Short mmCIF file of C-alpha atoms in Angstrom, two decimals:
data_model
loop_
_atom_site.label_atom_id
_atom_site.label_comp_id
_atom_site.label_asym_id
_atom_site.label_seq_id
_atom_site.Cartn_x
_atom_site.Cartn_y
_atom_site.Cartn_z
CA MET A 1 -13.69 -32.85 -9.02
CA PHE A 2 -14.09 -34.36 -5.52
CA PRO A 3 -12.04 -33.20 -2.50
CA PHE A 4 -11.27 -36.88 -1.81
CA GLN A 5 -10.92 -40.06 -3.85
CA ILE A 6 -12.78 -43.26 -3.00
CA GLU A 7 -10.27 -46.11 -3.08
CA LYS A 8 -12.44 -49.07 -2.02
CA ILE A 9 -16.12 -49.93 -1.98
CA TYR A 10 -17.32 -52.42 0.61
CA LEU A 11 -20.67 -53.90 -0.40
CA ASP A 12 -22.93 -55.59 2.13
CA VAL A 13 -24.30 -58.64 0.28
CA GLN A 14 -27.76 -57.71 1.62
CA ALA A 15 -27.63 -54.57 -0.55
CA GLU A 16 -26.34 -56.10 -3.80
CA LYS A 17 -29.64 -55.81 -5.67
CA ASP A 18 -30.63 -52.33 -4.45
CA TRP A 19 -31.01 -49.60 -7.06
CA VAL A 20 -28.74 -47.28 -5.08
CA THR A 21 -25.98 -49.91 -5.22
CA GLU A 22 -26.35 -50.25 -8.98
CA THR A 23 -26.20 -46.47 -9.40
CA VAL A 24 -23.07 -46.07 -7.27
CA LEU A 25 -21.25 -48.96 -8.93
CA LYS A 26 -22.04 -47.61 -12.41
CA ALA A 27 -20.76 -44.17 -11.37
CA LEU A 28 -17.51 -45.57 -9.94
CA PRO A 29 -16.55 -48.46 -12.25
CA GLU A 30 -12.80 -48.09 -11.60
CA VAL A 31 -13.08 -48.51 -7.82
CA PRO A 32 -12.55 -52.09 -6.55
CA VAL A 33 -15.54 -53.67 -4.81
CA TYR A 34 -15.19 -56.01 -1.83
CA ARG A 35 -18.30 -57.94 -0.82
CA THR A 36 -18.87 -58.52 2.88
CA GLU A 37 -21.36 -60.42 5.00
CA ASP A 38 -20.07 -59.02 8.30
CA LYS A 39 -20.17 -55.24 8.23
CA GLY A 40 -19.81 -55.07 12.02
CA SER A 41 -16.28 -56.45 12.01
CA LEU A 42 -15.43 -54.28 9.01
CA ILE A 43 -16.50 -51.17 10.94
CA LYS A 44 -14.55 -52.27 14.04
CA GLN A 45 -11.48 -52.87 11.88
CA SER A 46 -11.78 -49.39 10.35
CA LEU A 47 -12.14 -47.76 13.76
CA SER A 48 -8.93 -49.42 14.95
CA LYS A 49 -6.84 -47.72 12.23
CA LEU A 50 -4.34 -45.03 13.18
CA ASP A 51 -6.44 -42.43 11.32
CA PRO A 52 -10.00 -43.83 11.15
CA ILE A 53 -11.52 -40.60 9.86
CA GLY A 54 -8.99 -40.19 7.06
CA THR A 55 -9.32 -43.86 6.15
CA GLY A 56 -13.10 -43.64 6.24
CA LYS A 57 -13.10 -40.82 3.70
CA LYS A 58 -11.39 -43.13 1.21
CA ASN A 59 -13.70 -46.13 1.74
CA LEU A 60 -17.40 -46.46 1.01
CA LEU A 61 -19.65 -49.00 2.74
CA ILE A 62 -22.91 -49.68 0.93
CA THR A 63 -25.44 -51.39 3.17
CA ARG A 64 -29.19 -51.68 3.63
CA PHE A 65 -31.13 -49.27 5.81
CA TYR A 66 -33.98 -51.00 7.60
CA GLY A 67 -35.38 -47.98 9.43
CA ARG A 68 -37.80 -45.33 8.26
CA ARG A 69 -36.26 -42.89 5.82
CA LEU A 70 -38.33 -39.96 7.08
CA LYS A 71 -39.06 -39.54 10.76
CA PRO A 72 -40.82 -36.94 12.89
CA CYS A 73 -38.51 -34.17 14.01
CA PRO A 74 -37.05 -35.01 17.46
CA GLY A 75 -36.78 -31.36 18.57
CA THR A 76 -38.17 -30.12 21.87
CA SER A 77 -39.36 -26.69 22.99
CA ARG A 78 -35.81 -25.75 24.05
CA HIS A 79 -34.19 -26.74 20.74
CA ILE A 80 -34.10 -25.05 17.36
CA CYS A 81 -35.46 -27.56 14.89
CA CYS A 82 -36.56 -28.04 11.28
CA GLY A 83 -40.18 -27.10 12.11
#
């Protein structure tokens, strides 16, 4: 069904109660979940792998997003943009 298989889910403890987290975990009950409080070191560790892109396609990091979900388009007069 998917072109890749998720092997591990890393869950930022800050996102444990989010509805998106609950939805993902219900959809992937067979995938092991590893809780983390330090996503920065987890990301650094992943980037140091021999094949970080290939490894990243097999791992899912669920974390909180503190920014705005929708933002004004950053395009300028010399760029093709969504507007």
